[in-house]
Coordinates of C-alpha atoms in Angstrom, one line a residue:
M1 CA -22.5 22.3 -34.2
D2 CA -22.5 25.6 -33.4
W3 CA -18.8 28.0 -31.9
F4 CA -20.7 27.9 -28.4
S5 CA -20.2 24.4 -28.4
L6 CA -17.3 24.0 -31.0
G7 CA -15.4 26.3 -27.9
L8 CA -17.0 23.9 -25.2
N9 CA -15.5 21.0 -27.2
S10 CA -12.0 22.1 -27.7
F11 CA -12.1 23.3 -23.9
T12 CA -12.7 20.2 -23.0
I13 CA -10.1 18.7 -24.9
I14 CA -7.7 20.5 -24.1
S15 CA -8.3 20.1 -20.6
Q16 CA -9.0 15.7 -21.2
S17 CA -4.8 16.1 -22.4
I18 CA -3.7 17.8 -19.7
L19 CA -5.2 16.4 -17.1
H20 CA -4.5 12.7 -18.4
I21 CA -1.0 13.3 -19.0
A22 CA -0.1 15.1 -15.3
F23 CA -2.2 12.3 -14.0
S24 CA 0.0 9.6 -15.2
G25 CA 3.3 11.4 -14.8
H26 CA 2.6 11.6 -11.0
I27 CA 0.9 8.0 -10.5
F28 CA 4.4 6.6 -12.6
D29 CA 6.4 9.5 -10.5
K30 CA 8.1 10.9 -13.6
K31 CA 8.5 13.4 -15.6
T32 CA 6.8 13.8 -18.3
K33 CA 7.1 17.0 -20.8
V34 CA 5.2 19.4 -23.6
W35 CA 6.0 16.9 -25.9
Y36 CA 4.2 14.3 -24.3
F37 CA 0.8 17.1 -24.6
A38 CA 0.7 17.4 -27.9
V39 CA 0.5 14.2 -29.3
Y40 CA -1.7 13.1 -27.0
L41 CA -4.2 15.9 -27.9
F42 CA -3.5 15.0 -31.4
L43 CA -5.0 12.0 -30.4
L44 CA -7.7 12.9 -29.0
C45 CA -9.0 15.7 -31.6
M46 CA -8.2 13.2 -34.0
I47 CA -10.5 10.4 -32.3
E48 CA -12.8 13.4 -32.0
K49 CA -12.6 14.0 -36.7
I50 CA -13.2 10.4 -36.6
C51 CA -16.3 9.8 -34.7
F52 CA -18.0 13.2 -35.9
R53 CA -17.2 11.6 -39.3
F54 CA -19.0 8.3 -39.2
S55 CA -21.7 9.0 -36.1
F56 CA -19.7 6.9 -34.0
S57 CA -21.4 6.5 -30.5
E58 CA -19.3 7.5 -26.8
I59 CA -18.5 4.1 -25.8
P60 CA -16.3 3.3 -28.9
A61 CA -14.7 7.1 -28.8
I62 CA -13.9 6.7 -25.4
G63 CA -12.7 2.4 -26.1
L64 CA -10.4 4.4 -28.7
E65 CA -9.2 7.0 -26.0
I66 CA -8.1 4.3 -23.6
I67 CA -5.8 2.4 -26.4
A68 CA -4.1 6.2 -26.9
L69 CA -3.5 7.0 -22.7
Y70 CA -2.2 3.5 -23.0
G71 CA 0.1 3.4 -26.0
I72 CA 1.4 6.5 -24.1
N73 CA 2.1 5.2 -20.5
R74 CA 4.1 2.8 -22.7
L75 CA 5.8 4.4 -25.5
M76 CA 6.9 7.5 -23.9
F77 CA 6.8 6.8 -20.3
R78 CA 7.9 3.2 -19.7
N79 CA 5.8 1.4 -18.2
R80 CA 4.8 -2.0 -17.7
H81 CA 1.2 -3.7 -19.9
F82 CA -0.6 -4.4 -16.9
V83 CA 0.1 -1.2 -15.1
S84 CA -0.2 1.7 -18.0
L85 CA -3.5 -1.0 -18.4
V86 CA -4.8 -0.1 -15.5
A87 CA -3.5 4.0 -15.1
A88 CA -5.5 4.4 -18.3
I89 CA -8.9 3.1 -17.4
L90 CA -8.7 4.9 -13.7
A91 CA -7.4 8.3 -15.7
I92 CA -10.6 7.7 -18.3
Y93 CA -12.7 6.5 -16.0
I94 CA -12.4 9.7 -13.3
F95 CA -12.9 12.3 -16.2
Q96 CA -16.2 10.9 -17.4
L97 CA -17.6 11.3 -13.9
S98 CA -16.8 13.7 -13.0
F99 CA -18.9 14.6 -16.4
G100 CA -21.3 12.5 -15.1
I101 CA -22.0 14.5 -11.7
I102 CA -22.5 16.9 -13.6
N103 CA -25.1 15.8 -16.3
S104 CA -27.3 14.6 -13.8
V105 CA -26.8 18.3 -11.8
E106 CA -27.8 19.7 -15.5
A107 CA -30.6 18.2 -16.1
M108 CA -31.8 18.2 -13.0
I109 CA -32.0 22.1 -13.6
F110 CA -31.2 23.0 -16.8
S111 CA -34.2 22.1 -18.3
G112 CA -36.5 25.7 -17.7
L113 CA -33.1 27.0 -19.0
I114 CA -32.9 25.9 -23.1
G115 CA -33.5 28.6 -25.2
K116 CA -32.6 31.4 -22.7
P117 CA -29.0 33.2 -22.9
Q118 CA -27.8 32.7 -19.6
L119 CA -27.8 28.5 -20.2
Y120 CA -24.9 29.4 -21.4
P121 CA -22.9 30.3 -18.8
L122 CA -24.2 27.9 -16.7
I123 CA -22.4 25.4 -19.0
L124 CA -19.8 26.8 -18.9
L125 CA -19.5 27.2 -14.9
A126 CA -20.7 23.5 -15.2
T127 CA -18.3 21.9 -17.3
L128 CA -15.2 24.1 -15.4
I129 CA -16.5 22.5 -11.8
A130 CA -16.6 19.0 -13.7
I131 CA -13.0 19.3 -13.9
T132 CA -12.4 20.5 -10.8
I133 CA -14.0 17.8 -9.4
C134 CA -11.4 15.1 -11.8
I135 CA -9.0 17.5 -10.8
F136 CA -10.1 16.9 -6.4
C137 CA -11.0 12.8 -7.4
Y138 CA -7.0 13.0 -9.4
I139 CA -5.3 14.6 -5.7
L140 CA -7.6 12.1 -3.5
I141 CA -6.2 9.1 -5.9
L142 CA -2.6 10.5 -5.4
K143 CA -2.0 10.5 -1.9
V144 CA -2.8 6.6 -2.3
L145 CA -1.7 4.9 -5.2
S146 CA 1.6 4.6 -7.3
L147 CA 1.9 2.2 -9.8
K148 CA 6.2 2.7 -9.9
E149 CA 5.9 0.2 -7.1
D150 CA 5.9 -3.2 -8.5
K151 CA 3.2 -3.9 -5.4
S152 CA 1.0 -7.2 -6.7
Y153 CA -2.7 -5.7 -4.8
I154 CA -2.2 -3.6 -9.1
K155 CA -4.1 -6.3 -10.6
Q156 CA -6.6 -6.3 -7.9
L157 CA -7.5 -3.6 -9.4
L158 CA -8.1 -4.2 -12.5
F159 CA -11.3 -5.3 -11.7
P160 CA -13.2 -3.1 -9.9
T161 CA -11.8 0.0 -11.7
L162 CA -13.5 -1.5 -14.9
F163 CA -16.7 -2.4 -13.3
F164 CA -17.0 1.6 -12.7
F165 CA -16.0 2.0 -15.6
S166 CA -18.9 -0.2 -17.4
L167 CA -21.9 1.6 -14.9
E168 CA -20.4 5.2 -15.5
L169 CA -20.6 4.1 -19.7
Y170 CA -24.5 1.6 -19.4
I171 CA -25.9 5.5 -17.1
L172 CA -23.5 7.9 -20.3
Q173 CA -25.0 5.7 -23.0
T174 CA -28.7 4.6 -21.4
S175 CA -29.3 8.5 -19.4
Y176 CA -27.0 11.4 -21.3
H177 CA -28.0 10.8 -24.4
H178 CA -29.6 14.0 -24.1
L179 CA -28.4 16.4 -22.3
F180 CA -31.9 17.5 -21.3
Y181 CA -34.7 16.3 -21.3
V182 CA -38.5 17.6 -20.3
F183 CA -38.9 18.6 -16.7
S184 CA -40.8 16.3 -15.0
L185 CA -40.2 14.7 -11.1
E186 CA -40.5 11.1 -12.2
E187 CA -37.0 12.2 -15.0
F188 CA -35.6 14.3 -11.8
I189 CA -35.9 11.5 -9.6
K190 CA -34.2 9.9 -11.7
H191 CA -31.0 11.4 -12.3
V192 CA -30.2 12.2 -8.2
I193 CA -31.1 8.7 -8.1
L194 CA -28.2 8.9 -10.4
L195 CA -25.5 11.2 -8.8
F196 CA -26.0 8.5 -6.0
L197 CA -25.0 6.3 -7.5
Q198 CA -22.6 7.4 -9.4
G199 CA -21.0 9.4 -5.8
L200 CA -21.5 5.6 -4.0
G201 CA -19.1 4.2 -6.9
L202 CA -16.1 7.3 -6.7
G203 CA -16.7 6.9 -2.7
I204 CA -16.2 2.8 -3.2
L205 CA -13.3 2.8 -5.2
L206 CA -11.2 5.6 -3.4
C207 CA -12.0 3.1 -0.1
I208 CA -10.9 0.3 -2.6
L209 CA -7.7 1.7 -2.9
Y210 CA -7.3 2.8 0.5
S211 CA -7.1 -0.3 1.4
F212 CA -4.6 -1.3 -0.4
Q213 CA -2.9 1.2 0.6
I214 CA -3.4 -0.3 4.1
Q215 CA -2.5 -4.1 2.9
T216 CA 0.5 -2.2 2.3
V217 CA 1.7 -0.9 5.6
F218 CA 0.5 -4.2 7.3
T219 CA 2.8 -6.1 4.9
S220 CA 5.7 -3.7 5.8
L221 CA 4.6 -4.0 9.3
I222 CA 4.9 -7.4 8.9
Q223 CA 7.8 -8.0 8.0
I224 CA 9.2 -4.9 10.3
V225 CA 8.2 -7.4 13.6
Q226 CA 10.1 -10.9 11.1
L227 CA 13.2 -8.6 11.0
Q228 CA 13.0 -7.5 14.9
K229 CA 12.0 -11.3 16.1
T230 CA 15.0 -12.7 13.7
Y231 CA 18.1 -10.0 15.7
I232 CA 16.5 -11.0 19.1
A233 CA 16.6 -15.1 18.9
E234 CA 20.1 -14.4 17.6
A235 CA 21.1 -11.8 20.1
K236 CA 19.9 -14.4 23.0
M237 CA 22.4 -17.2 21.0
R238 CA 25.0 -15.2 21.4
Y239 CA 24.7 -13.4 24.6
E240 CA 23.6 -16.8 25.4
Q241 CA 27.0 -18.6 23.7
T242 CA 29.0 -15.4 24.9
R243 CA 28.6 -16.4 29.0
A244 CA 29.0 -20.7 28.2
F245 CA 32.5 -18.8 27.7
R246 CA 32.8 -17.2 30.1
H247 CA 32.0 -18.9 32.6
D248 CA 34.2 -21.6 31.7
I249 CA 37.2 -19.3 30.6
K250 CA 38.9 -19.9 33.9
N251 CA 39.8 -23.7 33.6
H252 CA 40.8 -23.2 30.0
L253 CA 43.5 -20.9 31.4
C254 CA 43.8 -22.8 34.6
I255 CA 44.2 -25.4 31.7
L256 CA 46.5 -23.5 29.0
N257 CA 49.2 -22.7 32.4
S258 CA 49.7 -26.5 33.3
L259 CA 50.2 -27.3 30.4
L260 CA 53.1 -24.1 30.2
N261 CA 54.1 -25.3 33.8
I262 CA 55.2 -28.4 32.4
E263 CA 56.7 -26.7 29.3
K264 CA 54.4 -29.1 27.1
V265 CA 55.0 -25.5 24.4
E266 CA 53.0 -26.8 21.7
E267 CA 49.8 -28.8 23.4
A268 CA 49.6 -25.1 25.3
K269 CA 49.7 -24.0 21.0
H270 CA 46.7 -25.9 20.1
Y271 CA 44.6 -25.2 22.9
L272 CA 45.1 -21.7 23.0
K273 CA 44.2 -22.3 19.0
K274 CA 40.8 -23.8 20.5
L275 CA 40.1 -21.4 22.5
K276 CA 40.7 -18.6 20.0
I277 CA 38.1 -20.7 16.6
T278 CA 35.9 -20.2 19.9
S279 CA 36.3 -17.1 20.6
A280 CA 35.5 -16.3 16.7
S281 CA 32.3 -17.2 16.0
L282 CA 30.8 -15.3 19.3
S283 CA 32.9 -12.0 18.0
F284 CA 31.1 -10.8 14.6
L285 CA 32.3 -10.8 11.1
Y286 CA 31.9 -7.5 11.4
Q287 CA 31.8 -4.3 13.8
T288 CA 30.0 -1.6 13.5
G289 CA 29.4 0.4 16.7
N290 CA 25.4 -0.9 16.7
P291 CA 24.6 -4.0 17.2
V292 CA 21.9 -5.2 14.9
I293 CA 24.4 -3.5 12.0
D294 CA 26.7 -6.1 12.8
I295 CA 24.1 -9.9 13.2
L296 CA 22.0 -8.3 9.5
L297 CA 25.8 -8.4 8.6
D298 CA 27.5 -11.6 9.6
K299 CA 24.1 -13.3 9.1
K300 CA 23.0 -11.7 5.5
L301 CA 27.1 -11.3 4.2
T302 CA 27.5 -14.7 5.4
S303 CA 24.3 -16.4 3.9
A304 CA 26.3 -13.7 0.3
K305 CA 29.9 -15.5 0.8
M306 CA 27.4 -19.7 0.3
N307 CA 26.5 -18.2 -2.8
G308 CA 30.0 -17.3 -4.3
I309 CA 29.7 -13.6 -3.3
V310 CA 32.3 -11.5 -2.2
T311 CA 31.5 -9.1 0.1
E312 CA 33.5 -5.3 1.1
V313 CA 32.3 -3.8 4.5
S314 CA 33.6 -0.6 4.9
L315 CA 31.3 2.0 8.3
L316 CA 31.1 2.3 11.5
S317 CA 27.6 3.9 13.0
P318 CA 27.7 7.6 13.8
N319 CA 28.3 7.4 17.5
I320 CA 25.4 9.6 18.5
C321 CA 22.5 8.8 16.0
K322 CA 18.8 9.2 16.4
V323 CA 18.1 6.7 13.7
E324 CA 16.2 3.5 16.0
D325 CA 17.1 0.0 15.8
F326 CA 13.7 -1.2 13.0
D327 CA 13.9 1.5 10.9
L328 CA 18.1 0.3 10.5
C329 CA 16.9 -3.7 10.2
V330 CA 13.9 -2.4 7.5
I331 CA 16.8 -0.8 5.9
F332 CA 20.0 -3.0 6.3
S333 CA 17.7 -6.3 5.8
N334 CA 16.2 -5.2 2.3
A335 CA 18.5 -4.7 1.0
L336 CA 21.1 -6.8 1.2
D337 CA 18.2 -9.1 0.0
N338 CA 18.4 -7.5 -2.5
A339 CA 20.9 -7.8 -3.3
I340 CA 22.0 -10.7 -2.2
T341 CA 19.0 -11.6 -5.0
A342 CA 20.4 -9.6 -7.9
C343 CA 24.2 -11.5 -6.8
Q344 CA 22.9 -14.7 -7.7
S345 CA 21.1 -13.8 -11.6
V346 CA 24.5 -13.1 -12.5
E347 CA 27.2 -15.3 -14.1
G348 CA 30.5 -14.3 -13.3
T349 CA 32.2 -12.7 -10.7
K350 CA 29.4 -11.9 -8.2
S351 CA 30.2 -9.3 -5.5
I352 CA 28.6 -6.9 -3.2
H353 CA 30.2 -3.8 -1.1
I354 CA 29.0 -2.4 1.4
F355 CA 30.2 1.8 2.1
G356 CA 28.1 3.7 5.5
E357 CA 30.4 7.5 6.5
Q358 CA 28.7 10.9 8.3
Q359 CA 29.1 13.9 6.4
G360 CA 28.1 16.9 8.2
D361 CA 24.3 15.8 10.2
F362 CA 23.4 13.4 7.5
Y363 CA 25.4 9.1 7.5
R364 CA 25.4 8.2 4.2
L365 CA 25.2 4.1 3.3
E366 CA 25.7 2.8 0.3
F367 CA 24.5 -0.7 -0.9
K368 CA 26.2 -1.1 -4.4
N369 CA 26.0 -4.8 -5.7
T370 CA 26.1 -6.8 -9.3
C371 CA 23.4 -7.3 -11.3
C372 CA 22.4 -8.4 -14.8
S373 CA 20.0 -5.8 -15.6
K374 CA 20.8 -2.0 -17.7
S375 CA 18.0 0.2 -16.5
P376 CA 17.4 0.3 -13.1
P377 CA 14.5 -1.9 -11.2
S378 CA 10.9 -0.9 -9.9
I379 CA 10.2 0.0 -6.8
G380 CA 9.4 -3.1 -5.1
I381 CA 8.4 -3.1 -1.1
G382 CA 11.8 -4.0 0.1
L383 CA 12.4 -0.8 -1.3
S384 CA 10.0 1.4 -0.9
N385 CA 10.0 0.2 2.8
I386 CA 14.1 2.6 2.7
K387 CA 12.3 4.9 1.2
S388 CA 9.4 5.5 4.2
V389 CA 13.0 5.7 6.7
A390 CA 14.8 7.8 4.7
Q391 CA 11.7 10.0 4.5
K392 CA 11.4 9.6 7.9
Y393 CA 14.1 11.1 9.1
H394 CA 13.8 13.7 6.4
G395 CA 16.3 11.7 4.5
T396 CA 16.2 10.5 0.4
I397 CA 17.4 8.1 -1.9
L398 CA 19.1 7.1 -4.7
I399 CA 18.8 5.0 -7.4
D400 CA 22.1 4.6 -9.9
N401 CA 22.4 1.6 -12.4
I402 CA 25.8 1.8 -13.9
N403 CA 25.8 -2.2 -15.2
P404 CA 26.6 -4.5 -14.0
Y405 CA 26.5 -2.7 -10.1
F406 CA 23.5 -1.7 -8.7
C407 CA 23.4 1.5 -6.8
L408 CA 21.0 2.5 -3.5
N409 CA 22.0 5.0 -1.4
V410 CA 20.3 6.2 1.7
L411 CA 20.2 9.5 3.1
L412 CA 19.6 9.6 6.8
N413 CA 19.5 12.6 8.8
I414 CA 21.0 12.2 12.0
S415 CA 20.8 15.0 14.4
L416 CA 17.3 15.4 14.5
P417 CA 16.6 15.0 18.2
S418 CA 13.4 12.5 18.9
D419 CA 10.8 15.0 19.1
N420 CA 11.3 16.6 15.7
I421 CA 11.5 12.6 14.2
P422 CA 7.8 11.6 13.2
N423 CA 6.2 7.9 13.1
Q424 CA 6.9 6.1 11.0
N425 CA 2.7 4.9 11.8
S426 CA 1.7 8.0 11.7

């Protein structure tokens, strides 16, 4: 191996370690540390040395790279088994694909330059272009995929990724085992076809990832529609009950007046007690100033109390609030569903505390419930939907887990004019 090849190989391995660790950190939405790069770089160098020492082909080397990156994702980023494997295969596949595309171009135009001095800067330029393609692909994937969320489609993602990865390894092993070929029209056409197939494979994979994102959005929309249907049905029922009660109120007052006129005080008190119970059933358990929140709190917390969960609510809806009813449904329904589910797995005292207050131009909601987990749960569809609503209103969510409580804080900007609030589906 000459000095140029050694330097180029070293540059490629260093770039590979940086890109793989950076991609893993971003796709898991976790902070990366310098020593992560150092450990992974050391592992890659050891793999390179072992494969060179025993004259292994590229396939065993890439298999060892997947194991190394999988170990980094599991032990350092502390991610789940399956998503760690998906992230490792996806990161290495994109890196190999980027260089595979450039290999096709090199095989088509570099054959006539073997032995000439201008070949070396062109090889270096090709390597830089391959790394640029890899970065571009990583950015595209990060825009449509996040493995921090516990989504059902992640398991479905493994099989198409493995298929395209296996195809790329086959092309690498059969067509690019030796970089340069004697130029011929047949070889040129072959590499054009290989270039097209690799680009097509990348495009199909990105389309699959995008379809998964659309599936998540569609699921969220279905959930929002279901929540709104529940709200409308509950509102109609309360309206009909209140209407019936108001229709009969004159008769109730006449009966009370008659009982008092004939001095049947005890009977009047008993009748009045029944009226009080009836009127109480028409009102909500909690009065926040917002009918959507009132209905959701009444529905969810009544269910919680039936399961032995102690509830406490201290919140008032701001007088001026630009938050849409749909979005309030998403926040409260998902937060309360998660809280009730977490409480059901706890033995002993179970409680849910809901707090809300206005802080300047922002409105802060806090949902705190008992839980049995010592670490924050992965962000599932419910928390992901809440986060999307918070971002829509230029806010954020904060998750904390202080044993035995799980705490979710939602911050919303309630001073934004309606024109400045982006459409959630855009």
